Coordinates of C-alpha atoms in Angstrom, one line a residue:
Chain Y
X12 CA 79.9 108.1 119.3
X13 CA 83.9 107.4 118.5
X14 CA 83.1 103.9 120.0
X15 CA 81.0 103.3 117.0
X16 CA 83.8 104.1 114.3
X17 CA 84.7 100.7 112.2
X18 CA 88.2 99.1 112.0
X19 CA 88.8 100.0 107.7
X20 CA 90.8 97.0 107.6
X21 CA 88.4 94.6 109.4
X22 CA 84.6 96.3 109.1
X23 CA 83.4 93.7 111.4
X24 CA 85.1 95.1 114.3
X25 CA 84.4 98.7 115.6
X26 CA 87.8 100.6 117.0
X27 CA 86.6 99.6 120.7
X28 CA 86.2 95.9 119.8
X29 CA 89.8 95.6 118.6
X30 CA 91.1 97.7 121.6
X31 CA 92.8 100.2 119.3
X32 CA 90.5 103.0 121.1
X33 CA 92.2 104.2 124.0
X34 CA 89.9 106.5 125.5
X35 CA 88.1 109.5 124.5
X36 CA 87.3 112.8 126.9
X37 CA 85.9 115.9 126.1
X38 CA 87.9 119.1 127.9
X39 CA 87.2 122.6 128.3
X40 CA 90.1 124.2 125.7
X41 CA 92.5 125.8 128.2
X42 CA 93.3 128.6 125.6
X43 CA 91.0 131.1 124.0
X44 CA 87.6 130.7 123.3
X45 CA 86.5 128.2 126.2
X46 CA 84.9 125.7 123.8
X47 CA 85.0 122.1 124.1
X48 CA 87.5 120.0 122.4
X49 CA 86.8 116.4 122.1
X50 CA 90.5 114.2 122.4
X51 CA 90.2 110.5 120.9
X52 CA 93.1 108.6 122.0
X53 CA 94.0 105.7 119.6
X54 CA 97.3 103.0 119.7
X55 CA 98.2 101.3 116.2
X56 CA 98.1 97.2 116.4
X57 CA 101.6 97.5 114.8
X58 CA 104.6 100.2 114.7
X59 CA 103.9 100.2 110.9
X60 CA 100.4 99.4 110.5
X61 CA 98.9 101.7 107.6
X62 CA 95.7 101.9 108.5
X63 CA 96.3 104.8 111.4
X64 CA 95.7 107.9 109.6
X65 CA 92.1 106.3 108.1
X66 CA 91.3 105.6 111.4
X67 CA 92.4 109.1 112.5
X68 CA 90.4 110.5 110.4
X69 CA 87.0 108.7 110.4
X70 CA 87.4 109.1 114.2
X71 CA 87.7 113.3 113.5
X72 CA 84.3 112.6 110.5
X73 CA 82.1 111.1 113.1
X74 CA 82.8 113.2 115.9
X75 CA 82.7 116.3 114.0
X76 CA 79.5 114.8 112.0
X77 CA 77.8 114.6 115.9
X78 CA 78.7 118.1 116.6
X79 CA 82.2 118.5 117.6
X80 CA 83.6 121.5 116.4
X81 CA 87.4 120.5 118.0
X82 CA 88.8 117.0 117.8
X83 CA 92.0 115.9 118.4
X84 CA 93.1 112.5 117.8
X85 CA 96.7 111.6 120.2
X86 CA 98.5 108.5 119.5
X87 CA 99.6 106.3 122.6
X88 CA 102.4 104.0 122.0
X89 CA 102.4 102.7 125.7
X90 CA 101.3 100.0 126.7
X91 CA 101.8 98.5 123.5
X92 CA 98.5 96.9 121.9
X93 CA 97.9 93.2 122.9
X94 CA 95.6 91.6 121.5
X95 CA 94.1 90.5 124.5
X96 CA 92.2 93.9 124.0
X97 CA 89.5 92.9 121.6
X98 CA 86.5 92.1 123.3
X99 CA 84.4 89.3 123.4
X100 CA 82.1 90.9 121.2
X101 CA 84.9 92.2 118.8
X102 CA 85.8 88.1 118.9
X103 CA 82.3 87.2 117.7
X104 CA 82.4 89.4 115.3
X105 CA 85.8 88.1 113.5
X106 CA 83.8 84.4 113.8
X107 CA 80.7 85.3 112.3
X108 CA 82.8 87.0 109.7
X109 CA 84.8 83.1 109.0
X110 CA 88.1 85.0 110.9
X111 CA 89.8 83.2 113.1
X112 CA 90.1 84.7 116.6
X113 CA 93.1 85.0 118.7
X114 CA 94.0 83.1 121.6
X115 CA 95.3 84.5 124.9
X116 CA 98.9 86.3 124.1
X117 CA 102.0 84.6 125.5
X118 CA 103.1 86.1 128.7
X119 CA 106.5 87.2 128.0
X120 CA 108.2 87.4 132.5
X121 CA 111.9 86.3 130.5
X122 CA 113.8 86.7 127.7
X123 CA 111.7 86.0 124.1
X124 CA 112.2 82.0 123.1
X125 CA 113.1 81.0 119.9
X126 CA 110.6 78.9 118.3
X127 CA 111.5 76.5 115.1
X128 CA 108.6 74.1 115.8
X129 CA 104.8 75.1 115.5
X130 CA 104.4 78.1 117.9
X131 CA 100.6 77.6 119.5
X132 CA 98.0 75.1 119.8
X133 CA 96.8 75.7 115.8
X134 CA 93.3 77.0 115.9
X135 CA 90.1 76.1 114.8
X136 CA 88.5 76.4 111.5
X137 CA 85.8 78.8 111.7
X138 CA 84.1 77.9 109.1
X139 CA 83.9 73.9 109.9
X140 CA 84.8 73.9 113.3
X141 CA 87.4 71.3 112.6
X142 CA 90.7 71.5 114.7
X143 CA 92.7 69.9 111.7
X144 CA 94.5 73.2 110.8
X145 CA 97.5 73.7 109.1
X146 CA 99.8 77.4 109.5
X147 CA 100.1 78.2 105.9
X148 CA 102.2 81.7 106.9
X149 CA 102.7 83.9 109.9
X150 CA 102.1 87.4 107.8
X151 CA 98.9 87.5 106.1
X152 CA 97.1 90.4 104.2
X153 CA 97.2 93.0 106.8
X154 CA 100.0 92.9 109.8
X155 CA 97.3 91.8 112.5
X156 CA 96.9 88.4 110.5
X157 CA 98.1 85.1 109.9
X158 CA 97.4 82.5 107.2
X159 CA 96.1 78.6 107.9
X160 CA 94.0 76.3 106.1
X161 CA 91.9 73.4 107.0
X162 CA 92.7 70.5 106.7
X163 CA 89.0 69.1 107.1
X164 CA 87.1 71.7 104.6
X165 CA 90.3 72.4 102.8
X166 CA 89.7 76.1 102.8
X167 CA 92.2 78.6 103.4
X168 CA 91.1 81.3 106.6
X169 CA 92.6 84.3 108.5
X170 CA 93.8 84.1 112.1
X171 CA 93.8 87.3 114.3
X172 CA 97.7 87.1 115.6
X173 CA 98.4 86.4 119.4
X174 CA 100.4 89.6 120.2
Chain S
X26 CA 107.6 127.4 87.7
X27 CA 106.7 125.8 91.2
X28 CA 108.4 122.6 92.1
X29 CA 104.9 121.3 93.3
X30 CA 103.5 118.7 91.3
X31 CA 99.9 119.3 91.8
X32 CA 99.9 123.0 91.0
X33 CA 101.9 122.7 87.9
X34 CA 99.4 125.0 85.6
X35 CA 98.3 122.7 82.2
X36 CA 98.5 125.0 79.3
X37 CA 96.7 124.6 76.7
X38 CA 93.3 124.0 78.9
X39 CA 90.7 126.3 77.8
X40 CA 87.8 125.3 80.3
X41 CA 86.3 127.9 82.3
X42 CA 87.6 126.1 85.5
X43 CA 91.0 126.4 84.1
X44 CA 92.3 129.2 86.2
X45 CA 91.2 127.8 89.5
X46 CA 91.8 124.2 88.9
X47 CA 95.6 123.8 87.9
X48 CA 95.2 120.3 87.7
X49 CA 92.8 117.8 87.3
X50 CA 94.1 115.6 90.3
X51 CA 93.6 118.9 92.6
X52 CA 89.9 118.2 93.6
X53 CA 90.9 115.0 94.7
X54 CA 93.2 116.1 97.5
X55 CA 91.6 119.7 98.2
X56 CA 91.0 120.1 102.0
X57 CA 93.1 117.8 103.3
X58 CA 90.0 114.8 103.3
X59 CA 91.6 111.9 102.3
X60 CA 88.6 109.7 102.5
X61 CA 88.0 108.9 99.6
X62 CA 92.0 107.3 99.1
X63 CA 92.3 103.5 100.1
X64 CA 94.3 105.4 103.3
X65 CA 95.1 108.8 104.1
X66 CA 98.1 109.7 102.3
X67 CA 98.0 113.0 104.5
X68 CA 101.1 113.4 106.3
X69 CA 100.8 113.0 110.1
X70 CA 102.8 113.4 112.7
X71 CA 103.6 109.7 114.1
X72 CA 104.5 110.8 117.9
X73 CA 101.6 113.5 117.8
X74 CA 100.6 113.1 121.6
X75 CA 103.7 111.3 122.5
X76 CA 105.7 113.3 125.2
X77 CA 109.1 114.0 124.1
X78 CA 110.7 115.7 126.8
X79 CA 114.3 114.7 126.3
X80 CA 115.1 112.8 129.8
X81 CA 117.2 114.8 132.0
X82 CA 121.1 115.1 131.7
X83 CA 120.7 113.8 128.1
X84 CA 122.4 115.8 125.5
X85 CA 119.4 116.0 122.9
X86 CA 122.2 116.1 119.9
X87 CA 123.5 112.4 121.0
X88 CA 119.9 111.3 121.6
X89 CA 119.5 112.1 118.4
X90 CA 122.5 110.7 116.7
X91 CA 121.3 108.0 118.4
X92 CA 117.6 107.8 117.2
X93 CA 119.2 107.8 113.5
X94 CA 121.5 104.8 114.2
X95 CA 118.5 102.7 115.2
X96 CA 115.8 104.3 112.8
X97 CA 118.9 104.3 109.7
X98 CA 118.7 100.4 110.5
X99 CA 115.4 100.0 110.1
X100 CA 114.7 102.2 106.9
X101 CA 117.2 100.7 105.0
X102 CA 116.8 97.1 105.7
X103 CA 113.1 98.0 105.1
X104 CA 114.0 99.3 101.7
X105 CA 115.9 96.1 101.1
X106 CA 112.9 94.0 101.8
X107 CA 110.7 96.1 99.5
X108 CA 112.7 94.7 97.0
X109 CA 111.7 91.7 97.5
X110 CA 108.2 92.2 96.2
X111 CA 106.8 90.2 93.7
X112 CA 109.8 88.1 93.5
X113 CA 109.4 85.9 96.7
X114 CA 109.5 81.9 95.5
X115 CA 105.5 82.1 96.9
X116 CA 103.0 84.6 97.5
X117 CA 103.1 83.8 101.5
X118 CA 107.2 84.8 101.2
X119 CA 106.4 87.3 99.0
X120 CA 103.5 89.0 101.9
X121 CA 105.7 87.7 104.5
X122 CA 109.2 89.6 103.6
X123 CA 106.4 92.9 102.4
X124 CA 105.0 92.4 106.2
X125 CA 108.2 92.7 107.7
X126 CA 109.5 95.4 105.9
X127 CA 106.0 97.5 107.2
X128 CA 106.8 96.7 110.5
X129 CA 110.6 98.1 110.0
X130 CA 109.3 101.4 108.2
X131 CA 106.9 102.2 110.9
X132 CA 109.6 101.7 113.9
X133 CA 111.7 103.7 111.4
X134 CA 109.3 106.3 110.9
X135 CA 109.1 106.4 115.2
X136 CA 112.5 106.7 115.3
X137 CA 112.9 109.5 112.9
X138 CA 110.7 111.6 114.3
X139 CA 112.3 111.5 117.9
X140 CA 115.6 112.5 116.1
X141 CA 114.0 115.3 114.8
X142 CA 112.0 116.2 117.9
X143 CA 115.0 115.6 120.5
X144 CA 117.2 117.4 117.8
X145 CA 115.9 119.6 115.1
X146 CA 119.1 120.5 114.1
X147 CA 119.9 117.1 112.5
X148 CA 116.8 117.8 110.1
X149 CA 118.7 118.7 106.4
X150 CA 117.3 122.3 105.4
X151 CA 114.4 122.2 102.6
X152 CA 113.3 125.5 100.8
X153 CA 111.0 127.8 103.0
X154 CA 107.5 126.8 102.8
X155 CA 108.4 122.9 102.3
X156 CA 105.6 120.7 103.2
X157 CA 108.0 117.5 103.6
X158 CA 107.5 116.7 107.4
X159 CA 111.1 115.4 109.4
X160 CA 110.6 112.3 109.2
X161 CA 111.1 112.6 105.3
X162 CA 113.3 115.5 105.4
X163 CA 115.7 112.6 107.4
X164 CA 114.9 109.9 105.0
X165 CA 114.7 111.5 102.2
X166 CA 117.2 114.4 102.2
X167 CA 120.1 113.1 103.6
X168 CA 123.3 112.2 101.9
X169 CA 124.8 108.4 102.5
X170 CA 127.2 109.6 104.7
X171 CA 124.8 110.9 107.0
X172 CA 123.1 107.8 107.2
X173 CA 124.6 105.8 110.6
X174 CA 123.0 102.2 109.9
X175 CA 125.2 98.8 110.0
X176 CA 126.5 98.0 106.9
X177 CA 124.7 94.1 107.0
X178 CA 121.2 96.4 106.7
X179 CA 122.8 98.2 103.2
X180 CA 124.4 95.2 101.0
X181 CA 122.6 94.4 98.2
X182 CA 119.9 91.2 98.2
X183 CA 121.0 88.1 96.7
X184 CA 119.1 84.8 96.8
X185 CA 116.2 83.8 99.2
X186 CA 118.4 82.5 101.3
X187 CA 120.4 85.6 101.6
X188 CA 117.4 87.3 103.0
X189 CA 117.0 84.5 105.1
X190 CA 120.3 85.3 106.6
X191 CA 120.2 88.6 106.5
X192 CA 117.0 88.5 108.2
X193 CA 118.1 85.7 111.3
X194 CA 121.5 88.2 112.3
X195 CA 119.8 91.3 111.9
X196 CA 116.4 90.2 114.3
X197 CA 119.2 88.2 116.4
X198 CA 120.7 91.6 117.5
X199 CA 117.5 93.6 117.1
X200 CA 115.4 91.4 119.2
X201 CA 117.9 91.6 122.1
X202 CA 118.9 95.3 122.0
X203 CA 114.3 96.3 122.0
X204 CA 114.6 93.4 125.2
X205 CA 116.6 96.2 127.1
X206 CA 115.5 99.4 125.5
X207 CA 112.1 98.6 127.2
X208 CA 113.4 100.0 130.0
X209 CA 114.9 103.3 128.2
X210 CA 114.3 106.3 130.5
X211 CA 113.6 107.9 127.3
X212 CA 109.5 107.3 126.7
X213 CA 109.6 107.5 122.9
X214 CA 112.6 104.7 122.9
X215 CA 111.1 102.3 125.8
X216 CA 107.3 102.3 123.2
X217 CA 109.2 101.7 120.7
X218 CA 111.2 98.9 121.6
X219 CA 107.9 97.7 123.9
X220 CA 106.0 97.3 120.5
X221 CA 108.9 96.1 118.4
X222 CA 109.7 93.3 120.6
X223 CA 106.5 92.1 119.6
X224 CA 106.9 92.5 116.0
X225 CA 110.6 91.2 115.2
X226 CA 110.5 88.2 117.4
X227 CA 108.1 87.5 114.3
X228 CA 110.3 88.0 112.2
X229 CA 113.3 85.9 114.2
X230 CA 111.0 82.8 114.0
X231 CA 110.0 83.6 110.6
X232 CA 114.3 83.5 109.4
X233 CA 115.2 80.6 112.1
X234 CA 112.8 78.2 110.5
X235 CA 113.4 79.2 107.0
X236 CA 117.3 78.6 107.8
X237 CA 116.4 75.1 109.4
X238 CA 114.1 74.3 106.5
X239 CA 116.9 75.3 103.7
X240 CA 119.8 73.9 105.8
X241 CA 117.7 70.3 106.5
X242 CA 116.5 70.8 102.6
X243 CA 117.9 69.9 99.3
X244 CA 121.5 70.3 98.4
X245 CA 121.1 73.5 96.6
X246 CA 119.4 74.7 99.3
X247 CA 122.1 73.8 101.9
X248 CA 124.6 74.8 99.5
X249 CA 123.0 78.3 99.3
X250 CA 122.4 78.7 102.8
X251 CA 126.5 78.0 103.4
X252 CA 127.8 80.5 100.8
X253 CA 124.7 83.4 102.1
X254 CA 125.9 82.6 105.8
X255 CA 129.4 83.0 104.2
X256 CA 129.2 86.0 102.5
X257 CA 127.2 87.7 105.5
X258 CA 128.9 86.6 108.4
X259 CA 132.0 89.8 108.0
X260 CA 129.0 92.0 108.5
X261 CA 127.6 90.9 111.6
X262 CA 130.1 91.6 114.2
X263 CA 128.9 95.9 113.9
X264 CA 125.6 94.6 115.1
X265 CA 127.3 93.9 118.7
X266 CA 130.2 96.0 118.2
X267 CA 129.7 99.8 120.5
X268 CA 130.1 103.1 118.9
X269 CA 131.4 105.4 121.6
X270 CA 128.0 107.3 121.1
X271 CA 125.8 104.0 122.3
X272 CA 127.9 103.3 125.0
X273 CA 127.7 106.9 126.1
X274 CA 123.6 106.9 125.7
X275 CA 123.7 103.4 128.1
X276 CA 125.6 104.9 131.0
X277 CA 123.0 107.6 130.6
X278 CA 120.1 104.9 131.2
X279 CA 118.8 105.8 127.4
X280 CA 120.4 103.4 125.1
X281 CA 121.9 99.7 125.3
X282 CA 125.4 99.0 125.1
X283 CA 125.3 96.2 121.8
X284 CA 128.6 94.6 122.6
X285 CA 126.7 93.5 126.3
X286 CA 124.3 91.6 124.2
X287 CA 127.2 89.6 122.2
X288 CA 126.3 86.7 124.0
X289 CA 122.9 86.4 124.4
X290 CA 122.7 86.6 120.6
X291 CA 125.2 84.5 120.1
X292 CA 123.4 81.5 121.9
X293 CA 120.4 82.2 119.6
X294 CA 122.5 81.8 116.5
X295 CA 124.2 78.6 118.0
X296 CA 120.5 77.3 118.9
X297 CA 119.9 77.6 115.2
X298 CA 123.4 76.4 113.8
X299 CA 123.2 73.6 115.6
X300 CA 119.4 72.2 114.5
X301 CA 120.2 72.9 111.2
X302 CA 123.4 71.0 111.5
X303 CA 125.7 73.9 110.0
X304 CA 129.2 75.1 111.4
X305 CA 129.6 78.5 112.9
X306 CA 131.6 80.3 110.0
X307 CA 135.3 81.5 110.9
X308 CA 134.9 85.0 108.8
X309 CA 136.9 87.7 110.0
X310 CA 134.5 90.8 110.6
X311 CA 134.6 93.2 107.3
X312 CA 136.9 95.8 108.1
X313 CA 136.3 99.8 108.3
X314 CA 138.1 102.3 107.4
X315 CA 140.6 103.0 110.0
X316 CA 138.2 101.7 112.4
X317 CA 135.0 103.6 111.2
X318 CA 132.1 101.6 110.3
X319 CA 128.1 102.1 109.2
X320 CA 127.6 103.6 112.9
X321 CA 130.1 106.3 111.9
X322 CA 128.5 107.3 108.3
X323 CA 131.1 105.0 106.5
X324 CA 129.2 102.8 104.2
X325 CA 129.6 100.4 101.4
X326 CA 128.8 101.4 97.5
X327 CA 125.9 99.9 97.8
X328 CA 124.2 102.5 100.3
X329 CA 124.8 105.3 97.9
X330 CA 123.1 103.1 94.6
X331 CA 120.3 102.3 97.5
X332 CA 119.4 106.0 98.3
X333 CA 119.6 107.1 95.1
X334 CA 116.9 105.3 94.2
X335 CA 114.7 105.6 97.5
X336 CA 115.4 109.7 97.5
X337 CA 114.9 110.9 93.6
X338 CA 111.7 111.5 93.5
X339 CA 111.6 112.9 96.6
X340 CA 114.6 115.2 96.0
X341 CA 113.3 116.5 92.5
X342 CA 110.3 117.6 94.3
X343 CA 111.4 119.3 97.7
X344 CA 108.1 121.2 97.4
X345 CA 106.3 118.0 96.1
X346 CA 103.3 117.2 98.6
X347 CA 102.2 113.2 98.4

């Protein structure tokens, strides 16, 4: 059920496509009553990303909606989201939708490089396919996102950050 | 008259509704459903579910103290780059510095909320039934000289390439100190740090290439770059300079000791200088007063214009619920 909750910032991707899900369980409530309490555990893509308490609360909507009386939703801060975590599905789904999908994150073992120069292979449009592409900005409309344009097509499209 | 906005009664109204609706915004935000906003503006606790057991042998006021140095950084460079808005040269700088200053206000909002869970008694005193969580109580409530942020993250913006600046010594220092604080025996700082190592070696890129780019530009830009490294340089020695609180919270396995990471951060700046083909500036660091700096609650003029504008509304509403 709380795997079926959409990201509100990118529809195309449920919560457990992006990785942003954690887990859910349902517990007996250890206090009174005995009733069962349904804890959704979610981690934000970024420290400040603004989207949390929307996807706090359709997470509490749905899972009240099937029933739930109780549900808690916990924030986990650790490990911190990669996004590495959003499935293969989750990556169709920012393709079909012409959004770029991220690559594998970079392994950080030492100390975090400095990089002047283009940081990454630059992906490929995903609307022509074309691997002319051109990094317009690393901060796009939401956090998660960075901004390039093709250089084949000449439109502008979103790339899913490698974080 | 209640201080809270929403239940302010309209005289005047004679519809039968009148006495149960106050306001017409109040069916908007009854029940706490915030659905039908673009996001919840419901408050929420950010560490709900986060495990704040103060580690052992830590004295929770310095953990504290020390939560507000970090998370005072943050908030007010934050509110600097808010600034910004709508007044970048393009609208890619313009989402870039409003990115940026969203990833600072959510590690600030972290780090104000362990201060006030470690230590509730560094939470300023609102009337009884407030609904202003921490977090904002600290923000919000507090007067400049209980604000203990470096004074580089306080003085007020200049050109773009003074945020450029601004931006390359702050992240320098900030991107090294999250480094160590990973391994923080304190759970809250180590996420923290874990996630915002992520998010400001971002922004470090984001200020190197920018200074490269106006440095190897035009010579306005050069020349702009030189007088904004000029006038910031004074400020950045406090950014690896120890207050005896920090190096207190290192031996204690919690915090990192900035003046250790003096020269790692100095190689990074070199590494810049150098590409961009700009001397390293021979600016004494700005003095304190008798030795007490930003970390210590002494701040320039500029803090106090800053929070007066950031805190008003707040602060003629202390029953006010947003």
């Amino acid at each position: 059920m709380a795997r079926q909750v959409r990201d509100p910032e990118m529809p195309m991707l449920t919560l457990a496509d992006l990785g942003v899900l954690r887990g859910v369980e349902v517990t007996r409530d250890a206090g009174g009553g005995g009733g069962e309490v349904v804890v959704a555990s979610i981690t934000p893509t970024y420290t400040g990303c603004p989207a949390m308490a929307t996807m706090r609360d359709d997470l509490v909507h749905r899972l009240k909606d099937a029933g739930f009386e109780r549900v808690e939703v916990r924030v986990v801060l650790d490990p911190p989201w990669s996004s590495d975590w959003i499935s293969e599905r989750g990556r169709a789904a920012l393709r079909d939708a012409g959004l770029s999908p991220p690559g594998p994150a970079p392994r950080r073992t030492g100390p975090v490089l400095l990089t002047l120069g283009p940081k990454r292979a630059a992906p490929r449009c995903p609307r022509c396919g074309s691997a002319d592409t051109r990094l317009t900005s690393e901060f796009g409309a939401t956090a998660c996102k960075a901004l390039y344009r093709c250089t084949g097509c000449l439109e502008p499209f979103e790339h899913v950050k490698e974080i | 008259m209640s201080d809270e906005p929403r239940s302010e009664p309209r005289s005047g109204h004679s519809s039968e509704h009148s006495s149960e609706h106050g306001s017409i915004f109040d069916g908007l935000i009854e029940g706490g459903d915030s659905a039908q906003w673009a996001f919840g503006t419901d408050f929420e606790d950010p560490l709900a579910g986060v495990d704040t057991t103060v580690p052992e042998g830590v004295d929770p006021a310095a953990l504290a103290a020390y939560c507000l140095m970090l998370g005072d950084d943050a908030l007010v460079l934050s509110q600097r780059l808010s600034e910004w808005c709508s007044r970048a040269p393009d609208l890619e700088e313009d989402i870039a510095l409003a990115n940026m200053a969203l990833d600072l206000l959510g590690q600030a909002r972290l780090l104000l909320a362990r201060a006030a869970a470690a230590d509730p008694g560094v939470v300023p005193a609102l009337p009884d039934g407030s609904p202003v969580p921490a977090e904002d109580a600290l923000a919000f409530f507090r007067d400049d000289r209980d604000f203990r942020n470096v004074r580089l993250c306080e003085v007020p913006n200049g050109d773009f390439a003074h945020v450029v600046v601004r931006l390359l010594l702050f992240s320098a220092a900030r991107l090294a100190l999250f480094e160590r604080l990973r391994a923080s025996r304190d759970q809250v700082l180590a996420a923290v740090a874990g996630k915002g190592v992520k998010e400001v070696a971002y922004h470090r890129d984001w200020a190197g290439r920018w200074f490269l780019t106006l440095a190897r530009g035009t010579e306005e830009s050069h020349r702009r770059l030189l007088a904004a490294l000029d006038a910031l340089w004074p400020l950045r020695a406090e950014l690896v300079t120890a207050h005896p609180l920090e190096r207190v919270l290192a031996d204690a396995g919690v915090g990192v000791d900035p003046s250790s990471l003096a020269g790692e951060v100095d190689a990074v700046l070199d590494q810049v200088l150098a590409v961009s083909g700009v001397d390293r500036p021979e600016r004494a660091p700005l003095a304190g007063v008798a030795g007490r700096t930003g970390r210590h609650g002494l701040h320039t003029e500029a803090l106090s214009r800053l929070l007066t504008e950031m805190q008003v509304v707040a602060r003629a509403h202390p029953m006010g619920r947003w």
